[in-house]
Short mmCIF file of C-alpha atoms (C1' of nucleotides) in Angstrom, two decimals:
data_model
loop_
_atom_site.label_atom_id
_atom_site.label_comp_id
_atom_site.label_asym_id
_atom_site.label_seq_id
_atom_site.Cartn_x
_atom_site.Cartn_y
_atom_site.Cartn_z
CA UNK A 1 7.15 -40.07 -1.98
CA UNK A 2 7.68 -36.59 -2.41
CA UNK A 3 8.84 -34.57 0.94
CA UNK A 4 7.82 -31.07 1.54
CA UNK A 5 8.27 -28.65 3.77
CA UNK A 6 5.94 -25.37 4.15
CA UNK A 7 6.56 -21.99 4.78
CA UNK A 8 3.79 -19.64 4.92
CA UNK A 9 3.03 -16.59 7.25
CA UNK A 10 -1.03 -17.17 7.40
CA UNK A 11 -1.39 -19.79 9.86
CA UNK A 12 -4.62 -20.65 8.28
CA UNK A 13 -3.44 -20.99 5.19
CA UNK A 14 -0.70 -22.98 6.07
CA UNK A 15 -2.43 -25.34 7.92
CA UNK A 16 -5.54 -25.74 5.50
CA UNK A 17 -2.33 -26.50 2.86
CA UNK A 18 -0.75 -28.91 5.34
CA UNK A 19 -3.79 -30.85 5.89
CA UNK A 20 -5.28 -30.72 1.85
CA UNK A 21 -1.65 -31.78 0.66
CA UNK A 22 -1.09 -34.51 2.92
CA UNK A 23 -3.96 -35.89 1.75
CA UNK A 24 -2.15 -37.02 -1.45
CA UNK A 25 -1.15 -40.36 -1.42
CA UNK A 26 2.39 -39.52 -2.02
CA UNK A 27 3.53 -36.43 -0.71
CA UNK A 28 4.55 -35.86 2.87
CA UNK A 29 4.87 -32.78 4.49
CA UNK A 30 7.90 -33.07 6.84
CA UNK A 31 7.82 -29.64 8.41
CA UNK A 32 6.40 -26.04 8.17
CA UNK A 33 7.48 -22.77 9.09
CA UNK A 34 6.02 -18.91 9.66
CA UNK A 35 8.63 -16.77 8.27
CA UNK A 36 11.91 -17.28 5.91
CA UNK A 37 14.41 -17.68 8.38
CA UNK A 38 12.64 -20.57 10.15
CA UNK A 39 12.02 -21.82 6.45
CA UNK A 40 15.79 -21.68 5.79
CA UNK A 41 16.74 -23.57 8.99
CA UNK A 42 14.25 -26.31 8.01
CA UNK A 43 15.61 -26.93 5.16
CA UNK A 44 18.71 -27.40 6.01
CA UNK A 45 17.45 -29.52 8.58
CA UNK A 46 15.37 -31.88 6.38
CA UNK A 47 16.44 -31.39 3.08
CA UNK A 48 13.17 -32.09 1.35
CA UNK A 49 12.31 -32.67 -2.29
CA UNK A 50 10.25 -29.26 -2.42
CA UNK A 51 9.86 -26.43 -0.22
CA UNK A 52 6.96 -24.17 -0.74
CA UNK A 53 6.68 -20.84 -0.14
CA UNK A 54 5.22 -17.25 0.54
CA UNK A 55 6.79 -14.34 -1.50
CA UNK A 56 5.88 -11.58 1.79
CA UNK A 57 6.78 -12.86 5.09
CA UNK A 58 8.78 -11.71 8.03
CA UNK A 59 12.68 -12.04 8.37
CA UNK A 60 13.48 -13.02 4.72
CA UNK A 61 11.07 -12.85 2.24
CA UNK A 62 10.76 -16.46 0.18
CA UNK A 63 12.94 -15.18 -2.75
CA UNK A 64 16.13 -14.32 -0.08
CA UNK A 65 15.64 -18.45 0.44
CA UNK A 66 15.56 -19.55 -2.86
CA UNK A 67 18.40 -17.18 -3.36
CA UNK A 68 20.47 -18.77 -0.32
CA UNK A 69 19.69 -22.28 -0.92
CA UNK A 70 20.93 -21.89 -4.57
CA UNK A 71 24.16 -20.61 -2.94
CA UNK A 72 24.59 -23.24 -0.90
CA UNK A 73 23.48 -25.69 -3.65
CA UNK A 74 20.94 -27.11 -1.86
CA UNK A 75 19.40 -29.73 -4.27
CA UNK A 76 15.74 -28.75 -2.67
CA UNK A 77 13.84 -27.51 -5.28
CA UNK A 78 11.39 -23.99 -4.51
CA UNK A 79 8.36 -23.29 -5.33
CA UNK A 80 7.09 -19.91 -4.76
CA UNK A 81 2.92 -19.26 -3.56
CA UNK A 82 2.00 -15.65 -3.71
CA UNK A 83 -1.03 -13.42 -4.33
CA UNK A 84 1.21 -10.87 -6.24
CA UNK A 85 1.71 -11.52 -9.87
CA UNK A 86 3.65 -8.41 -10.05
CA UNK A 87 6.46 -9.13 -12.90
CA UNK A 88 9.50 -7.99 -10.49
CA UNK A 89 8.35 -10.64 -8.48
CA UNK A 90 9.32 -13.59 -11.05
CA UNK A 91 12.16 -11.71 -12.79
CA UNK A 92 13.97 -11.82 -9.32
CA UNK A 93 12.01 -15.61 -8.15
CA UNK A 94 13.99 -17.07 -11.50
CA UNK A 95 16.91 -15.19 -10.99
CA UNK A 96 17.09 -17.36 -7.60
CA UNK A 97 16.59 -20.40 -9.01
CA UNK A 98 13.20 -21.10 -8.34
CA UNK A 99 11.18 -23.38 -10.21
CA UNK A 100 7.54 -22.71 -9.79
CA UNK A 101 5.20 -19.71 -9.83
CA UNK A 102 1.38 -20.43 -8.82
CA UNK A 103 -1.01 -17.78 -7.63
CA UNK A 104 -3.02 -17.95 -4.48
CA UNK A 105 -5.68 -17.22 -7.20
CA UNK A 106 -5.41 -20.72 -8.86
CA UNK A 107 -7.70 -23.35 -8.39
CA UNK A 108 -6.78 -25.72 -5.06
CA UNK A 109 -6.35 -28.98 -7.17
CA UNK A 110 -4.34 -27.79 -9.21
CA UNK A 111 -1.36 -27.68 -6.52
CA UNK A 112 -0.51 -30.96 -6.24
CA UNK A 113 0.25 -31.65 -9.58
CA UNK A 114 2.30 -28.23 -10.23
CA UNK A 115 4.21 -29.83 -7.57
CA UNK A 116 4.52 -32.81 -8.72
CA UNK A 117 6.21 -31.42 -11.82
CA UNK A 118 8.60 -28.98 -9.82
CA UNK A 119 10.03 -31.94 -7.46
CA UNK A 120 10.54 -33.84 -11.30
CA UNK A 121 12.48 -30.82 -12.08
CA UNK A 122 9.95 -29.00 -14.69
CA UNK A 123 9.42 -25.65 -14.40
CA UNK A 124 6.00 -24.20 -13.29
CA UNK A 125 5.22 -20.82 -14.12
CA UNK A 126 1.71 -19.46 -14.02
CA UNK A 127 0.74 -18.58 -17.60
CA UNK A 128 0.10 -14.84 -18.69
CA UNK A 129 3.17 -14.11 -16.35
CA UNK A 130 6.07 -14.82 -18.16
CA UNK A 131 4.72 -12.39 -20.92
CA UNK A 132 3.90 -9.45 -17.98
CA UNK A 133 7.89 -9.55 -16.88
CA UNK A 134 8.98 -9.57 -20.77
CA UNK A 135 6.69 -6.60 -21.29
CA UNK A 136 8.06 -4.40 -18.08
CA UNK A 137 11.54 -4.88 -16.90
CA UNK A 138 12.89 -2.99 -13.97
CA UNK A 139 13.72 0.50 -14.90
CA UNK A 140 14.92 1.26 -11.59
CA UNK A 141 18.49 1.99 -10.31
CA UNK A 142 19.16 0.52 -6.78
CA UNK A 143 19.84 3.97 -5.43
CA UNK A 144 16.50 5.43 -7.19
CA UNK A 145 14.90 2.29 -5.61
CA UNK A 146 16.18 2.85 -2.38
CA UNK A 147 15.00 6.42 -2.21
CA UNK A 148 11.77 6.13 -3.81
CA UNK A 149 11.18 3.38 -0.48
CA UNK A 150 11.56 6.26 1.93
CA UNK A 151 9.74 8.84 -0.21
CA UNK A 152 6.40 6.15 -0.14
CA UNK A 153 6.70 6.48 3.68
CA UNK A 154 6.20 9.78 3.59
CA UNK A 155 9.57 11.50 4.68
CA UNK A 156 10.91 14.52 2.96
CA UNK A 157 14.15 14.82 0.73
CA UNK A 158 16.05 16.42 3.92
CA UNK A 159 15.55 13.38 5.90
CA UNK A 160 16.52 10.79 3.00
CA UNK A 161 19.52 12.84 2.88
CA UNK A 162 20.27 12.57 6.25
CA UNK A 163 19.24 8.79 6.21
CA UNK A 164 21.11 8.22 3.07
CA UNK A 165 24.44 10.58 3.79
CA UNK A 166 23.89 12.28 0.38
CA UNK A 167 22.76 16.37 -0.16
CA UNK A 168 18.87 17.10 -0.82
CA UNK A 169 19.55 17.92 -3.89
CA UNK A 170 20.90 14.32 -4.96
CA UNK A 171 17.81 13.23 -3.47
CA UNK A 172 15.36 15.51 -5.49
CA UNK A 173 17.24 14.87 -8.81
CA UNK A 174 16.61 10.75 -8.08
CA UNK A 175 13.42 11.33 -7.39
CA UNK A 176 12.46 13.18 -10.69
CA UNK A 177 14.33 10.70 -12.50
CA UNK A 178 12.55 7.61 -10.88
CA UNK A 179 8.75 9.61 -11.66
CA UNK A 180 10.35 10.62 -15.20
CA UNK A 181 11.35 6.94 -15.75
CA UNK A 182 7.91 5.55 -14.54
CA UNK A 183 5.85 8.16 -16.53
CA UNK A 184 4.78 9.44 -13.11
CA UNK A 185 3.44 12.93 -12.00
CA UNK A 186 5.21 12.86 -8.26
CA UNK A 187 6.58 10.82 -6.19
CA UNK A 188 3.71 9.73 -4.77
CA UNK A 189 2.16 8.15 -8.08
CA UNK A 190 5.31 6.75 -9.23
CA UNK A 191 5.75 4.88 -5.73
CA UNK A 192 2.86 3.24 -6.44
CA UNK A 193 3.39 2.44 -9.91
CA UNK A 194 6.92 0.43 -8.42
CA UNK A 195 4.92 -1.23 -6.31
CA UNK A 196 2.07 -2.56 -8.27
CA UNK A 197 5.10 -4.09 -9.93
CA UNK A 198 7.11 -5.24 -8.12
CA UNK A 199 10.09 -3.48 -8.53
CA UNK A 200 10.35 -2.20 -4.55
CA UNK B 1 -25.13 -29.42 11.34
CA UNK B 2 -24.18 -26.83 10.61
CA UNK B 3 -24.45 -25.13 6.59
CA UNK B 4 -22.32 -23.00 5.75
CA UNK B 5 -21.22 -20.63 2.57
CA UNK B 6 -17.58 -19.67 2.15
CA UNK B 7 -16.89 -15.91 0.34
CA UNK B 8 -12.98 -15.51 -0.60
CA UNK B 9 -11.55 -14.76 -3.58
CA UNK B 10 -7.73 -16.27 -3.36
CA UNK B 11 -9.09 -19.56 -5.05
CA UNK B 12 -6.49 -21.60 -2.92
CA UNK B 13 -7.17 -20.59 0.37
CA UNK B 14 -11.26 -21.16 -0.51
CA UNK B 15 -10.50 -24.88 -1.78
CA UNK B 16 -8.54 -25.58 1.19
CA UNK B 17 -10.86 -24.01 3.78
CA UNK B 18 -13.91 -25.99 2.07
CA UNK B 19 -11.71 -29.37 2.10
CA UNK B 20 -10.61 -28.75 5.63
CA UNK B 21 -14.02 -27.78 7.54
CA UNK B 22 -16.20 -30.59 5.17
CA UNK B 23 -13.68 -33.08 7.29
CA UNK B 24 -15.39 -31.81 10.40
CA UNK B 25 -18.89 -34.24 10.97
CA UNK B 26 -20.78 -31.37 12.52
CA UNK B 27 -20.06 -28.81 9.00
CA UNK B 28 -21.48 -28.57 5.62
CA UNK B 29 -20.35 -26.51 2.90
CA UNK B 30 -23.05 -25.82 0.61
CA UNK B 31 -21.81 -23.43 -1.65
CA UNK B 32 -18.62 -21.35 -2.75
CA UNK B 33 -18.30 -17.89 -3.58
CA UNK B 34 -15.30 -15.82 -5.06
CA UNK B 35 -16.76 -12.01 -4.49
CA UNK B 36 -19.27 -10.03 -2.55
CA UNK B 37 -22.29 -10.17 -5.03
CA UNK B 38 -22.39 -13.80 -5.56
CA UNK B 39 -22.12 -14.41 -1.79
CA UNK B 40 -24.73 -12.67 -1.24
CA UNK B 41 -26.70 -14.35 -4.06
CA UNK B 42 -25.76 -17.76 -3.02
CA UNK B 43 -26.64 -16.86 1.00
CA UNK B 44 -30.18 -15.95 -0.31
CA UNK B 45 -30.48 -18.97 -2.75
CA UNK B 46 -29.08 -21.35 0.19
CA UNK B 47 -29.75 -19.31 3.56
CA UNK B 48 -26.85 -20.71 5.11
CA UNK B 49 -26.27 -20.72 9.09
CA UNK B 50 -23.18 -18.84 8.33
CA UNK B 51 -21.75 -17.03 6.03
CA UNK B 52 -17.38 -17.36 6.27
CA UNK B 53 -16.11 -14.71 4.15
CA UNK B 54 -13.13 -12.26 3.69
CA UNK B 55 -13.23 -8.46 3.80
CA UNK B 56 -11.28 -7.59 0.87
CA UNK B 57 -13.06 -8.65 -2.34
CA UNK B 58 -13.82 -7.77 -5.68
CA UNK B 59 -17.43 -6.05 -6.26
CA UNK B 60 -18.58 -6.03 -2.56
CA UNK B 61 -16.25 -6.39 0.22
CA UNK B 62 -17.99 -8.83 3.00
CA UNK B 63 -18.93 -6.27 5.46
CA UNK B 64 -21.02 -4.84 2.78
CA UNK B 65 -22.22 -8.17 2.30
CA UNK B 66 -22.94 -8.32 5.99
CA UNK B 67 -24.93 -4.97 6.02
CA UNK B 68 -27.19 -6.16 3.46
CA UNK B 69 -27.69 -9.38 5.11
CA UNK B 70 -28.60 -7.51 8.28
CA UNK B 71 -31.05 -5.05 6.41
CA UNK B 72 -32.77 -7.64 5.03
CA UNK B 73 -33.54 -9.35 8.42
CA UNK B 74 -31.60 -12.87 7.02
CA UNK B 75 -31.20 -15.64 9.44
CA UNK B 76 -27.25 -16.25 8.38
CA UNK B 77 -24.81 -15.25 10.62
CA UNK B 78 -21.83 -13.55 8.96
CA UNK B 79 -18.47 -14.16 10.44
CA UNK B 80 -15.36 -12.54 8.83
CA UNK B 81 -11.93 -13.89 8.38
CA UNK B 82 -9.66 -11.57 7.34
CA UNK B 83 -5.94 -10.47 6.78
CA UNK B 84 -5.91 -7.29 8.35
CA UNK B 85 -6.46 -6.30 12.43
CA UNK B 86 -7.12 -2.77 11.66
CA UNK B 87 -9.40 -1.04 13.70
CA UNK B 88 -11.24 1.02 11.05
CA UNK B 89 -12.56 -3.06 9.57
CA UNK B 90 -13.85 -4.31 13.12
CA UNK B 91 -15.88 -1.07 14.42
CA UNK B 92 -17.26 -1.09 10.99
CA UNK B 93 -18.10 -5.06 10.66
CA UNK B 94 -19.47 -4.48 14.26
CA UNK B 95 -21.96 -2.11 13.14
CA UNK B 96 -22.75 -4.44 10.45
CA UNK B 97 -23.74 -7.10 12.71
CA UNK B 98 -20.72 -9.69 12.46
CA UNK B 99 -20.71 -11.86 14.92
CA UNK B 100 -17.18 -13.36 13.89
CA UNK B 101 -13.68 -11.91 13.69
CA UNK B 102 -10.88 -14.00 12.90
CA UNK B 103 -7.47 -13.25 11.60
CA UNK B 104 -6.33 -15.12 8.63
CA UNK B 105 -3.32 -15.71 11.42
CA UNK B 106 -4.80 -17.71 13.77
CA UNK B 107 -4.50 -21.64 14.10
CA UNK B 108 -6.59 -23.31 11.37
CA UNK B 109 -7.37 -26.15 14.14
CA UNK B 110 -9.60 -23.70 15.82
CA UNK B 111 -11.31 -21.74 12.90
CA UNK B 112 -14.02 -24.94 13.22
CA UNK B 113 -14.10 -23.69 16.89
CA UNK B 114 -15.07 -20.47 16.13
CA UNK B 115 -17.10 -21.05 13.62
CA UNK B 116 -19.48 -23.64 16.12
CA UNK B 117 -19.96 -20.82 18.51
CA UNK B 118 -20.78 -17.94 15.36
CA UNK B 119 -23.27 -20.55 14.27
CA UNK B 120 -24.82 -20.86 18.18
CA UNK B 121 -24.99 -16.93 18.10
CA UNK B 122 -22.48 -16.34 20.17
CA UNK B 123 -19.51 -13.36 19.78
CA UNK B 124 -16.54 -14.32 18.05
CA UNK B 125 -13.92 -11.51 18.30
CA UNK B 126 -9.85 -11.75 18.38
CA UNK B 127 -8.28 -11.72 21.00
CA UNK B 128 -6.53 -8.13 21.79
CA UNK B 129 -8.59 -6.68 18.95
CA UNK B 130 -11.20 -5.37 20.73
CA UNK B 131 -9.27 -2.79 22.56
CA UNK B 132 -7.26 -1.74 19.75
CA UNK B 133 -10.71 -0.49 18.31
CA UNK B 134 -12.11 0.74 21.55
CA UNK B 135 -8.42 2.99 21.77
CA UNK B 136 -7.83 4.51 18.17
CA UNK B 137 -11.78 5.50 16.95
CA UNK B 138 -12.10 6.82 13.17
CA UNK B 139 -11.48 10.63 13.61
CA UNK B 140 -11.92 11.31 9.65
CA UNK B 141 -14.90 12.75 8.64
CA UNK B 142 -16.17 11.31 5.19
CA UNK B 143 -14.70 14.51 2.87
CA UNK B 144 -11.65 13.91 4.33
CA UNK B 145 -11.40 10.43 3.40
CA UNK B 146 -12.63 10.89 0.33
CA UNK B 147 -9.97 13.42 -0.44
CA UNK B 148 -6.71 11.88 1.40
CA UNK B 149 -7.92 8.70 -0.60
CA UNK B 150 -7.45 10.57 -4.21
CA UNK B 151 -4.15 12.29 -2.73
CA UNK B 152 -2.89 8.65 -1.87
CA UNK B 153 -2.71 8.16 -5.65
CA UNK B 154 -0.82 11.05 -6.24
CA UNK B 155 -3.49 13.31 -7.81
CA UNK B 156 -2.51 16.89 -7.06
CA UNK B 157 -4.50 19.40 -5.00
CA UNK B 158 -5.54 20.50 -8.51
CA UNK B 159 -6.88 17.15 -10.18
CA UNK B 160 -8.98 16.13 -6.67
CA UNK B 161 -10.84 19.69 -6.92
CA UNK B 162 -12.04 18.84 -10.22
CA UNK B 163 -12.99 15.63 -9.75
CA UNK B 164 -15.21 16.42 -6.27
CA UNK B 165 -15.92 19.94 -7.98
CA UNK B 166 -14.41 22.04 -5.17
CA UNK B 167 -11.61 24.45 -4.99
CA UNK B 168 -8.45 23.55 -4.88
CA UNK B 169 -8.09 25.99 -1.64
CA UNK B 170 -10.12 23.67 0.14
CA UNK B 171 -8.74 20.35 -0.66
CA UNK B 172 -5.80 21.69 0.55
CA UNK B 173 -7.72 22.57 3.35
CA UNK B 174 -8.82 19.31 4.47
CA UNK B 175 -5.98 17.49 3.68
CA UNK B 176 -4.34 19.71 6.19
CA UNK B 177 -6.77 18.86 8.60
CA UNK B 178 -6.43 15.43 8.17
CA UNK B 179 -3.04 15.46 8.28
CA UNK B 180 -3.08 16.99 11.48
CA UNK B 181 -5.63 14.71 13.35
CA UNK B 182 -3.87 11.74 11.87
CA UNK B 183 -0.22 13.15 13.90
CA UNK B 184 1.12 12.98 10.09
CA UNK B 185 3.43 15.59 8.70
CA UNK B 186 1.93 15.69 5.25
CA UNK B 187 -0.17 13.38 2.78
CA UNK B 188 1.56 10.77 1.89
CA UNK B 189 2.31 9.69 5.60
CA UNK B 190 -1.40 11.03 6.61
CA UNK B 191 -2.73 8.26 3.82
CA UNK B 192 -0.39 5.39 5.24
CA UNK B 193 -1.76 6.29 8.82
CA UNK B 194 -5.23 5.88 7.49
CA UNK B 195 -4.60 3.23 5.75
CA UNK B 196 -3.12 0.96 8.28
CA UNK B 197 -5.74 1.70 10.29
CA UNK B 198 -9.09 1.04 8.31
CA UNK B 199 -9.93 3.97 8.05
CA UNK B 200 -9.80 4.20 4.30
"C1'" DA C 1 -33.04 36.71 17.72
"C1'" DA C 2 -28.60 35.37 18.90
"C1'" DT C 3 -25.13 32.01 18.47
"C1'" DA C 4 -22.48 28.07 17.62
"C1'" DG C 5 -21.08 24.60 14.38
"C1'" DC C 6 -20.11 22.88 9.88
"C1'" DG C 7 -19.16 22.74 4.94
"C1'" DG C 8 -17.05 25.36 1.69
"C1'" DG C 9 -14.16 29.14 0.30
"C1'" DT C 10 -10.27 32.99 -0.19
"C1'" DG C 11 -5.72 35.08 0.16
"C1'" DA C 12 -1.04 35.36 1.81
"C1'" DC C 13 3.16 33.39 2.90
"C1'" DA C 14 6.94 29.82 3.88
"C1'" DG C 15 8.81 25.80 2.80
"C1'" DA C 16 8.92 21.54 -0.07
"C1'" DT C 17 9.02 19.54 -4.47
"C1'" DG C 18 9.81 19.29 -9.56
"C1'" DT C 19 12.60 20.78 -13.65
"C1'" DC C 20 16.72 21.92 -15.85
"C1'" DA C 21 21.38 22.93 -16.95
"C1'" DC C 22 25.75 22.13 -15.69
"C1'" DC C 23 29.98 20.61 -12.64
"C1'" DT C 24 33.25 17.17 -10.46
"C1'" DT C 25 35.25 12.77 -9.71
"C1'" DG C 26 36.35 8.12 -10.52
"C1'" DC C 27 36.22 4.20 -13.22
"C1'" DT C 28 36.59 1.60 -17.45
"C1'" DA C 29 36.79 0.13 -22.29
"C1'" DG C 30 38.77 1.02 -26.54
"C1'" DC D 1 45.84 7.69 -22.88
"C1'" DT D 2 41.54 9.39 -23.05
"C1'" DA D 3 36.63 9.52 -24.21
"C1'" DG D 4 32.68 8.21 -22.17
"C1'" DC D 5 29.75 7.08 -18.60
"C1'" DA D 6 27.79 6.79 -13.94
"C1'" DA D 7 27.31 8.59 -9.26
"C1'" DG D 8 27.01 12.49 -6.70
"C1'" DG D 9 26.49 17.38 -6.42
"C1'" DT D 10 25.12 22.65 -7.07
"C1'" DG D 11 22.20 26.56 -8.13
"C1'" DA D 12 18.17 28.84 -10.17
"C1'" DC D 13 13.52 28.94 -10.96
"C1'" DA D 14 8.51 27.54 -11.18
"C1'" DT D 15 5.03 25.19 -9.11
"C1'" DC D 16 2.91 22.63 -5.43
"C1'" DT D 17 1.95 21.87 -0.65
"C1'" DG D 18 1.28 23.12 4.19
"C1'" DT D 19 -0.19 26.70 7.59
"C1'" DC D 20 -2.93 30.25 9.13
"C1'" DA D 21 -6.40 33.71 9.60
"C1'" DC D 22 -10.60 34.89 8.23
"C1'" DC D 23 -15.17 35.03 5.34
"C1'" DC D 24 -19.91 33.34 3.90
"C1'" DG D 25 -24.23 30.78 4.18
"C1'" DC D 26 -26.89 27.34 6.22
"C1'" DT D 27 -28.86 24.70 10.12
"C1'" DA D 28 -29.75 23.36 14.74
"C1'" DT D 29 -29.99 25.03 19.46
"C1'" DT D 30 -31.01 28.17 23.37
#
DNA sequence: AATAGCGGGTGACAGATGTCACCTTGCTAG
DNA sequence: CTAGCAAGGTGACATCTGTCACCCGCTATT
């Protein structure tokens, strides 16, 4: 019997997975939670075979657990549900230990047995992807990434300063080195470039 | 019974829907669709009692699905289920003649619920939704949609004049003005505005 | 016929952003 | 010890963006 616990911020989708999983004969779902820190305090509650999770969801996002639980060597085993197959997304899911990578885009029946094979300890990883991260690593610094986040919201080089403690010009020269690095025109364009993958 | 046709394109969250409503006695699922056009195929192939489908899909999103439905006098009642409470997406699936709102967060126990009274013609709308519409109306007029949705991608001034085959003067102009109705204090923060509300 | 409103446009100016060259400081690997 | 590198910074300049006042032509209203 394989024990599982959900975590999932769409209550509809979480139930409709509760209810299509437990149909299988032998997996259990022992608990399920809305957001990453419930997820986390599951866990530790239950220790199940597999937890399954959202990437995007509030409090921690489901790579922040994977990340703790391999700290704490939990021997739960993660495996990570998202509509995004943007490659900073896996780069960082591996980096945390996690063992599988499905797509809210693959087909239902095909959950159970992915799994199956992540609670035997094989790793999952939706194909096409693996080749996407190899293709585009991160380019960004953590400071360039951290800036180019408040530039996308719309504030101005002053206020990041401010924000930030740094001079505006620190700020501007990040800025043109984050657009320069992602072949962008502005900040604007190369914001969205980061995001479509992944890398913010 | 009731027959109903499901529209979403995250494969997953269609197989699970279809699994868990075909448990209900009362519900049928006759068909399956993964975008706008071949819902709206399969609704006139099957005429359905109602049509379940998201908002954001590829080729036709389902509130243009729902307009044509309504244009062409079909029986099928449309009743959305989306991700998103913004505003913009309700007044305009209103219009459209939806009869059901749901988020994509509420409890899947009571989606079958919902989807009983839709099917008996009555109005299915979110709770607290209603009066987020009713207090924050579209003020953009179509040009300056149009335009703050190029500038989102971080096209300059320059590039959106060619493209709409204006002046560069008066994209600037607009995007002024709709920076000012939306309370932004320039583009990029205008766009998120927008954006969050449905009014892109 | 006068007028108001709207879409589109112009020109001028201030401030923000992008580009570049170059400086300082601190750390670190040879 | 020191050369090299990374983080943070400065200043100058060009271009882009935001703000404002005002113009034209068309249409609907009175």
């Amino acid at each position: 019997m394989i024990r599982i616990i959900i975590a999932e911020d769409q209550s509809l989708l979480r139930g409709a997975l509760a209810s299509l999983l437990s149909l299988e004969d032998d997996i259990e779902v022992v608990a399920q939670a809305s957001d990453g820190a419930e997820a986390l305090t599951l866990v530790e509650q239950h220790t199940p075979d597999v937890l399954l999770t959202d990437i995007e969801m509030p409090h921690a996002s489901g790579i922040d657990v994977a990340r703790k639980l391999k700290e704490s060597q939990s021997p739960t085993k993660v495996m990570i549900v998202t509509t995004f197959a943007r490659p900073g997304y896996l780069e960082r899911a591996r980096s945390a230990g996690v063992l599988g990578y499905v797509l809210k885009d693959a087909p239902s029946e095909s959950l159970a047995d992915s799994l199956r094979k992540v609670a035997s300890g094989q790793l999952v990883i939706e194909r096409g992807l693996a080749e996407a991260a190899w293709a585009s690593p991160d380019p960004l610094s953590d400071r360039e990434r951290e800036i180019l986040r408040l530039a996308e919201q719309g504030q101005s080089n002053k206020k990041i300063a401010q924000q930030l403690y740094l001079s505006a010009g620190t700020v501007r020269n990040y800025l043109a080195e984050a657009t320069q690095k992602l072949g962008a025109s502005n900040r604007i364009e190369a914001a969205r470039i980061a995001r479509e993958n992944g890398w913010l």
